[in-house]
Coordinates of C-alpha atoms (C1' of nucleotides) in Angstrom, one line a residue:
Chain A
X518 CA -0.2 -0.1 0.2
X519 CA 1.6 3.5 -0.8
X520 CA 1.6 6.3 1.6
X521 CA -1.1 8.2 0.8
X522 CA -3.1 5.7 0.8
X523 CA -2.1 4.5 3.9
X524 CA -3.1 8.1 6.1
X525 CA -6.1 7.7 4.4
X526 CA -6.7 4.4 6.1
X527 CA -5.6 5.3 9.6
X528 CA -7.0 8.8 9.3
X529 CA -10.8 7.0 8.7
X530 CA -9.6 4.0 11.5
X531 CA -9.2 7.0 13.8
X532 CA -12.2 8.7 12.9
X533 CA -14.8 5.6 13.8
X534 CA -12.9 5.5 16.9
X535 CA -13.7 8.8 17.6
X536 CA -17.6 8.0 16.7
X537 CA -17.3 5.0 18.7
X538 CA -16.0 6.8 22.0
X539 CA -17.7 10.2 21.1
X540 CA -14.6 11.8 21.0
X541 CA -14.6 14.9 19.0
X542 CA -12.9 15.3 15.7
X543 CA -10.0 17.8 16.4
X544 CA -7.7 19.2 13.3
X545 CA -4.1 18.3 16.1
X546 CA -5.9 14.9 16.5
X547 CA -5.8 14.0 12.8
X548 CA -2.7 16.4 12.1
X549 CA -0.2 14.4 14.4
X550 CA -1.5 11.2 13.2
X551 CA -0.9 12.4 9.4
X552 CA 2.4 13.7 10.8
X553 CA 3.6 9.9 13.0
X554 CA 2.4 8.4 9.3
X555 CA 4.1 10.5 7.3
X556 CA 8.0 9.4 9.8
X557 CA 9.8 6.7 9.0
X558 CA 11.0 6.5 12.4
X559 CA 10.7 5.7 16.5
X560 CA 10.5 8.7 18.3
X561 CA 10.2 10.6 21.6
X562 CA 8.0 13.7 22.5
X563 CA 10.7 16.0 21.8
X564 CA 11.1 14.9 18.2
X565 CA 7.2 15.6 17.5
X566 CA 6.7 18.5 19.6
X567 CA 9.8 20.0 17.6
X568 CA 9.1 18.1 14.2
X569 CA 5.3 19.3 14.4
X570 CA 6.1 23.6 14.8
X571 CA 9.2 23.1 12.6
X572 CA 6.6 22.3 9.8
X573 CA 4.3 25.1 10.7
X574 CA 2.0 23.0 13.0
X575 CA 2.9 23.8 16.2
X576 CA 1.1 22.7 18.9
X577 CA 0.9 22.5 22.4
X578 CA 3.3 19.4 24.4
X579 CA 0.4 18.4 26.4
X580 CA -1.8 18.6 22.9
X581 CA 0.7 15.8 22.1
X582 CA 0.5 14.0 24.9
X583 CA -3.1 13.9 25.3
X584 CA -3.1 12.8 21.6
X585 CA -0.9 10.3 22.4
X586 CA -2.5 9.0 24.8
X587 CA -5.3 8.7 22.2
X588 CA -3.1 6.8 19.5
X589 CA -2.1 4.5 22.0
X590 CA -6.4 3.5 22.5
X591 CA -7.2 3.1 19.1
X592 CA -3.7 1.2 18.3
X593 CA -2.7 3.4 15.9
X594 CA 0.8 3.7 17.8
X595 CA 2.7 1.9 20.5
X596 CA 5.1 2.9 23.1
X597 CA 8.8 1.9 24.4
X598 CA 11.0 1.6 26.8
X599 CA 14.7 1.4 25.8
X600 CA 16.5 1.4 29.3
X601 CA 16.3 5.1 29.6
X602 CA 13.6 7.1 31.0
X603 CA 11.9 8.4 27.3
X604 CA 9.0 7.0 26.2
X605 CA 9.3 6.5 22.3
X606 CA 6.8 5.6 19.6
X607 CA 5.4 4.1 16.3
X608 CA 3.0 4.3 14.5
X609 CA 1.8 0.3 14.2
X610 CA -0.8 0.2 11.6
X611 CA 0.3 -1.5 7.9
X612 CA 3.4 -2.5 9.9
X613 CA 4.0 -5.8 11.0
X614 CA 4.1 -6.8 14.4
X615 CA 7.7 -6.5 15.4
X616 CA 10.3 -6.5 17.9
X617 CA 13.5 -4.4 18.0
X618 CA 17.5 -4.9 18.0
X619 CA 19.5 -1.3 20.0
X620 CA 22.3 -0.1 19.0
X621 CA 23.5 2.0 22.2
X622 CA 26.4 4.8 22.4
X623 CA 29.2 4.6 25.2
X624 CA 27.1 6.6 27.1
X625 CA 24.1 4.5 26.1
X626 CA 22.4 6.9 24.2
X627 CA 20.0 5.2 21.4
X628 CA 21.9 4.9 17.6
X629 CA 20.1 2.7 16.1
X630 CA 17.2 0.5 16.1
X631 CA 16.8 -2.5 14.0
X632 CA 13.3 -4.1 13.1
X633 CA 13.0 -8.2 13.4
X634 CA 10.3 -11.1 13.4
X635 CA 10.8 -14.0 14.6
X636 CA 8.1 -16.8 15.3
X637 CA 9.7 -18.0 18.0
X638 CA 8.5 -15.4 19.9
X639 CA 4.2 -16.2 19.4
X640 CA 5.5 -19.8 20.5
X641 CA 6.6 -18.9 23.7
X642 CA 3.5 -16.4 24.9
X643 CA 1.7 -19.3 23.6
X644 CA 3.1 -21.6 25.6
X645 CA 3.1 -19.2 28.6
X646 CA -0.5 -18.5 28.0
X647 CA -1.3 -22.6 28.6
X648 CA 0.6 -23.1 31.9
X649 CA 0.0 -20.0 33.4
X650 CA -4.0 -19.7 32.4
X651 CA -3.7 -16.5 31.5
X652 CA -4.3 -14.0 28.5
X653 CA -1.6 -12.4 27.4
X654 CA -1.7 -9.2 26.2
X655 CA 2.0 -8.0 24.6
X656 CA 5.4 -8.3 24.6
X657 CA 8.0 -6.1 24.3
X658 CA 11.2 -7.5 23.2
X659 CA 14.3 -5.5 23.2
X660 CA 17.9 -6.9 22.3
X661 CA 21.0 -4.4 22.8
X662 CA 24.5 -4.4 21.5
X663 CA 26.8 -1.5 21.5
X664 CA 28.7 -2.9 18.2
X665 CA 28.3 -0.6 15.2
X666 CA 26.8 -0.7 12.7
Chain B
X961 CA 23.5 -22.0 48.1
X962 CA 22.0 -20.7 51.2
X963 CA 21.4 -17.1 51.5
X964 CA 24.1 -16.3 53.7
X965 CA 26.9 -18.0 51.5
X966 CA 25.7 -16.6 48.5
X967 CA 25.7 -12.9 50.7
X968 CA 29.4 -13.4 51.3
X969 CA 29.7 -14.6 47.8
X970 CA 28.5 -11.3 45.9
X971 CA 30.0 -8.9 49.3
X972 CA 33.1 -11.0 47.6
X973 CA 32.9 -9.4 44.3
X974 CA 31.6 -6.1 44.8
X975 CA 35.2 -6.0 46.8
X976 CA 36.9 -7.3 44.1
X977 CA 35.4 -4.7 41.8
X978 CA 35.7 -1.4 44.1
X979 CA 39.5 -2.3 44.2
X980 CA 39.5 -2.7 41.3
X981 CA 38.4 0.3 39.7
X982 CA 40.1 2.1 42.9
X983 CA 36.8 2.8 44.6
X984 CA 36.1 3.2 48.4
X985 CA 34.3 0.5 50.4
X986 CA 31.5 2.1 52.2
X987 CA 29.3 0.7 54.6
X988 CA 26.4 2.0 52.9
X989 CA 28.0 0.0 50.0
X990 CA 28.3 -3.5 51.7
X991 CA 24.7 -2.6 53.9
X992 CA 23.2 -2.1 50.1
X993 CA 24.0 -5.1 49.0
X994 CA 22.6 -7.6 51.7
X995 CA 19.7 -6.3 51.7
X996 CA 19.0 -6.9 47.8
X997 CA 20.4 -10.2 48.4
X998 CA 18.5 -10.5 51.6
X999 CA 15.0 -9.3 49.7
X1000 CA 13.6 -11.9 47.8
X1001 CA 11.1 -9.8 45.3
X1002 CA 12.0 -6.4 42.5
X1003 CA 11.8 -3.5 44.0
X1004 CA 12.2 0.5 42.7
X1005 CA 14.1 3.2 44.5
X1006 CA 11.5 3.8 46.9
X1007 CA 10.8 0.5 47.9
X1008 CA 14.6 0.3 49.0
X1009 CA 14.3 3.3 50.5
X1010 CA 11.6 2.8 52.8
X1011 CA 13.3 -1.1 53.9
X1012 CA 15.7 0.5 54.4
X1013 CA 14.9 3.1 56.7
X1014 CA 12.4 1.0 58.5
X1015 CA 15.1 -1.5 59.4
X1016 CA 17.4 0.9 60.6
X1017 CA 20.3 1.6 58.3
X1018 CA 19.0 5.3 57.3
X1019 CA 20.9 6.6 54.0
X1020 CA 19.9 9.3 51.5
X1021 CA 18.4 8.9 48.4
X1022 CA 20.7 10.1 46.6
X1023 CA 23.1 7.3 48.4
X1024 CA 21.1 4.9 46.8
X1025 CA 20.8 6.1 43.5
X1026 CA 24.3 5.9 43.4
X1027 CA 25.1 2.5 44.4
X1028 CA 22.5 1.0 42.3
X1029 CA 24.1 2.6 39.8
X1030 CA 27.7 0.8 41.5
X1031 CA 25.5 -2.6 41.8
X1032 CA 24.5 -2.5 38.0
X1033 CA 27.6 -1.7 37.1
X1034 CA 29.7 -4.4 38.7
X1035 CA 27.1 -7.1 37.3
X1036 CA 25.1 -8.1 40.6
X1037 CA 21.9 -6.5 39.7
X1038 CA 19.1 -6.0 37.0
X1039 CA 17.3 -3.6 36.0
X1040 CA 13.9 -3.2 33.8
X1041 CA 11.1 -0.9 33.0
X1042 CA 7.2 -1.9 32.7
X1043 CA 5.5 0.0 31.2
X1044 CA 5.5 2.9 33.6
X1045 CA 7.7 5.3 34.1
X1046 CA 9.6 3.9 37.4
X1047 CA 12.7 1.6 37.7
X1048 CA 12.7 -1.4 39.0
X1049 CA 15.8 -3.5 40.3
X1050 CA 16.2 -7.5 41.3
X1051 CA 19.5 -9.1 41.9
X1052 CA 20.9 -11.0 39.4
X1053 CA 23.9 -13.3 40.8
X1054 CA 23.1 -17.2 41.3
X1055 CA 20.0 -15.7 40.0
X1056 CA 18.9 -17.8 36.3
X1057 CA 18.9 -15.9 33.5
X1058 CA 15.1 -15.7 33.2
X1059 CA 12.4 -13.0 31.7
X1060 CA 8.7 -11.6 33.2
X1061 CA 5.4 -12.0 33.1
X1062 CA 4.0 -8.7 34.2
X1063 CA 0.7 -8.8 36.0
X1064 CA -1.1 -5.4 35.4
X1065 CA -4.5 -4.2 37.3
X1066 CA -7.0 -1.7 35.6
X1067 CA -4.6 1.1 35.8
X1068 CA -1.6 -0.2 34.3
X1069 CA 0.2 -0.4 38.0
X1070 CA 2.5 -4.1 37.9
X1071 CA 0.7 -5.9 40.5
X1072 CA 2.6 -9.0 40.3
X1073 CA 5.5 -9.7 38.6
X1074 CA 6.4 -14.2 37.9
X1075 CA 9.9 -15.1 35.9
X1076 CA 10.1 -17.2 33.4
X1077 CA 13.0 -19.1 31.4
X1078 CA 12.6 -20.3 28.1
X1079 CA 15.7 -21.2 25.8
X1080 CA 14.1 -20.1 22.4
X1081 CA 15.7 -17.1 23.7
X1082 CA 18.5 -17.7 22.9
X1083 CA 18.4 -19.0 20.5
X1084 CA 16.9 -15.8 18.5
X1085 CA 20.0 -13.7 20.3
X1086 CA 21.8 -16.4 18.2
X1087 CA 20.2 -16.1 15.0
X1088 CA 20.3 -12.6 15.3
X1089 CA 23.9 -11.6 16.4
X1090 CA 24.7 -14.0 13.1
X1091 CA 22.5 -12.0 10.8
X1092 CA 23.1 -8.8 11.8
X1093 CA 26.5 -9.8 12.5
X1094 CA 26.7 -8.4 16.1
X1095 CA 27.5 -9.0 19.7
X1096 CA 24.4 -8.7 22.0
X1097 CA 25.4 -7.7 25.4
X1098 CA 21.6 -8.0 27.3
X1099 CA 17.4 -8.4 26.5
X1100 CA 14.4 -7.5 27.5
X1101 CA 11.8 -10.1 27.5
X1102 CA 8.4 -8.8 28.9
X1103 CA 4.9 -10.1 28.2
X1104 CA 2.1 -8.8 30.2
X1105 CA -1.0 -9.5 30.8
X1106 CA -4.4 -8.7 32.9
X1107 CA -5.6 -12.1 34.0
X1108 CA -5.9 -12.0 37.9
X1109 CA -3.1 -14.4 39.7
Chain C
dT1059 C1' -25.0 27.1 23.6
dT1060 C1' -23.0 22.6 25.7
dC1061 C1' -19.0 20.3 26.9
dG1062 C1' -14.3 18.4 25.7
dT1063 C1' -10.3 19.9 23.7
dT1064 C1' -6.6 22.6 23.5
dG1065 C1' -3.2 25.6 26.0
dC1066 C1' -0.2 27.0 29.0
dA1067 C1' 2.1 27.7 33.2
dA1068 C1' 2.0 24.9 37.5
dA1069 C1' 3.1 21.1 39.9
dG1070 C1' 4.5 16.5 40.3
dG1071 C1' 7.2 12.8 40.1
dA1072 C1' 12.0 10.6 39.2
dT1073 C1' 16.4 10.8 38.5
dT1074 C1' 20.7 14.4 38.6
dT1075 C1' 23.6 17.5 40.2
dG1076 C1' 26.4 21.3 43.6
dC1077 C1' 28.6 21.5 47.2
dA1078 C1' 29.4 21.2 52.4
dT1079 C1' 30.5 17.1 55.4
dA1080 C1' 32.4 13.2 56.8
dT1081 C1' 34.9 8.9 55.7
dT1082 C1' 37.7 5.3 53.6
dC1083 C1' 42.4 5.4 52.4
Chain D
dG1165 C1' 46.2 14.8 54.7
dA1166 C1' 44.5 13.7 50.2
dA1167 C1' 40.8 12.4 48.1
dT1168 C1' 36.3 10.1 47.2
dA1169 C1' 31.8 9.2 49.1
dT1170 C1' 27.5 11.2 51.9
dG1171 C1' 23.7 14.0 52.5
dC1172 C1' 20.7 17.4 52.2
dA1173 C1' 18.3 21.2 49.2
dA1174 C1' 17.9 22.3 44.9
dA1175 C1' 17.5 21.4 39.7
dT1176 C1' 16.6 18.7 35.6
dC1177 C1' 13.5 16.0 32.9
dC1178 C1' 9.3 13.9 31.8
dT1179 C1' 5.3 13.8 32.6
dT1180 C1' 0.5 15.2 34.2
dT1181 C1' -2.7 18.2 36.1
dG1182 C1' -5.8 22.7 36.3
dC1183 C1' -8.0 26.0 34.2
dA1184 C1' -9.6 30.0 31.0
dA1185 C1' -10.3 30.4 26.2
dC1186 C1' -11.3 27.9 22.2
dG1187 C1' -13.9 24.9 18.6
dA1188 C1' -16.5 20.6 17.7
dA1189 C1' -21.4 18.9 18.3

DNA sequence: TTCGTTGCAAAGGATTTGCATATTC
DNA sequence: GAATATGCAAATCCTTTGCAACGAA
């Protein structure tokens, strides 16, 4: 699917989500969604806030936080913690479920992120659900390396 | 190994680590290490700070932070992020490498933690190292559930 | 018009930092 | 005695909250 179609599609998903939950369809929410899906990277709140500002669509940081929370609940983005105190986000639709290899520099800062898929995770998950008699709602798997890329 | 022996052993490891790195052997550092290894649970900074205070061995929060950082570098504890903004820690010596299932309540607070081991993680790791030609230094794998335990 | 959302600034929680004091070496 | 670690408080970073103004329904 080409990018404009993806954006159209996630926009519709957000429309439906807001109708179902009786939320208001503000410009800010749709613009932020569009910016995220136009961008091919993982980002933190400041990255997104600055990107919006530089693109001439400044919104308050509170709105960035509110909207990210909304998009998370709508299942349109995912949130990550890479061994530091900052939350990172990424789009999640039309984007296979995947895990991450995090490349760290000397100071432990995130230098690069590589995605991978491995079906063995799903089999571990299925086994745990059976053994513990629980329903697993999600997982986070991060491998860390200091190798240069 | 019985607990007193474990504590003796990790104490020696810390002694060596401090000698190798020309760090000072303060009471606080050894006491905190002992408290952690006497305790069978995952904890955050406040849990440990309060535990020390209630046990009549009060130290400042800055010292708790500093010492946890030191113990991390010495490989004597591990640090985790369970989808919230708090860091959790656990002892890591004489304690198999393992991963975690996190039980969350309605508000997303950590209610319970179950540990598990699965060799499939190591095989995924080995494959990634080969494919990406990197050296993986560690990983974090967390499964999340809202089931009651 | 109504009521949810935005924006701003203040508050909050976790962690770090600066500096005087205490302690190890 | 020299130099590092501790303790306290202030500072910082990330995130949440309160409230007036705005805008969608």
